[in-house]
Amino acid sequence: MIYVLLSVCCSVLVGVLIKIARKRSVDVQQMVLWNYPTTVALTYFLFRPEIGVLQEVTLPYLYYLPLAIMLPCLFIFIALAVRYSGIVKTDVAQRMSLFIPLIASFVLFNEAVQVRKIIGILIGVVAVICSVSWRNHEDKPNSKNIYPFIVFIGMGFIDILFKQVAQYKNIPYTTSMFLVFVGAMIFAFMILLYFSWTNRQRWDKDAILWGLFLGLFNFANIYYYMRAHRAISDNPSIVFTAMNVGVIVLGSLVGVFVFKEKLTLLNKIGLLLAVISIILIAYL
């Protein structure tokens, strides 16, 4: 379970770094886009993707291209969600996106319907609504709290696409990951060039350094999660449950006690329902 713990810590640290960087006046939008060179380099050197196999197969561009575009765009929305809604609500939105691919598996891929999973999904919907409050500290509607919902939807569709990539057996999954990250890096640089051209925005040296460092934890989250599944291959539901519940719990503790984020009673109920939903979906 040490790999699960490391993955949980790295996942939460991504939000923590974004929060700290913003307080230090780092351009967070540039920062999150600069994480991809580190992710690409680490994927190449640690996973050793089989590039040669690409000459013999047809690439599933239908999955690769949307992932390459959505990953950097969603990272920007994650940064906005952390800024305006806090680490707690952003982590819940990311983790509860798991039931979007579950719904897709029932509707699109004809998976057998299981009552406990349907109950878990319904509880999860309520959990997201309760956790991601639509009000600010003055108890007034806050339109910027839409960002966690965008993260919630975006992460769900990314999960569906990654599952489709994993099922494409002609290319090793680690090679597919490498290609997706390379595509995401290229698109991220296109976004950076667009910002520079349209807004006369210079590249922030601090954002580059913070972004490269952020990429280390972003990759480590994925790396240790995969190692955990290999170490406990006979019971993946334990890894799945521990990872998602762990991020929600640790993210909540860090958000409340370190960054003094305020949670309403409704938010706290949402956190509890989120944990119950994950356990119903994955473990019972």
XYZ file of N, CA and C in Angstrom, residues 59 90 119 147 160:
15
model
N -2.347 4.146 -35.802
C -2.582 4.822 -34.525
C -4.061 5.178 -34.359
N -11.910 20.847 -5.542
C -11.278 20.406 -6.781
C -10.945 18.920 -6.731
N -26.618 2.696 -7.429
C -26.815 3.418 -6.164
C -25.600 4.299 -5.874
N -16.034 26.067 -12.167
C -14.790 25.403 -12.562
C -14.677 23.972 -12.054
N -12.666 8.044 -19.894
C -13.249 7.197 -20.944
C -12.252 7.002 -22.081
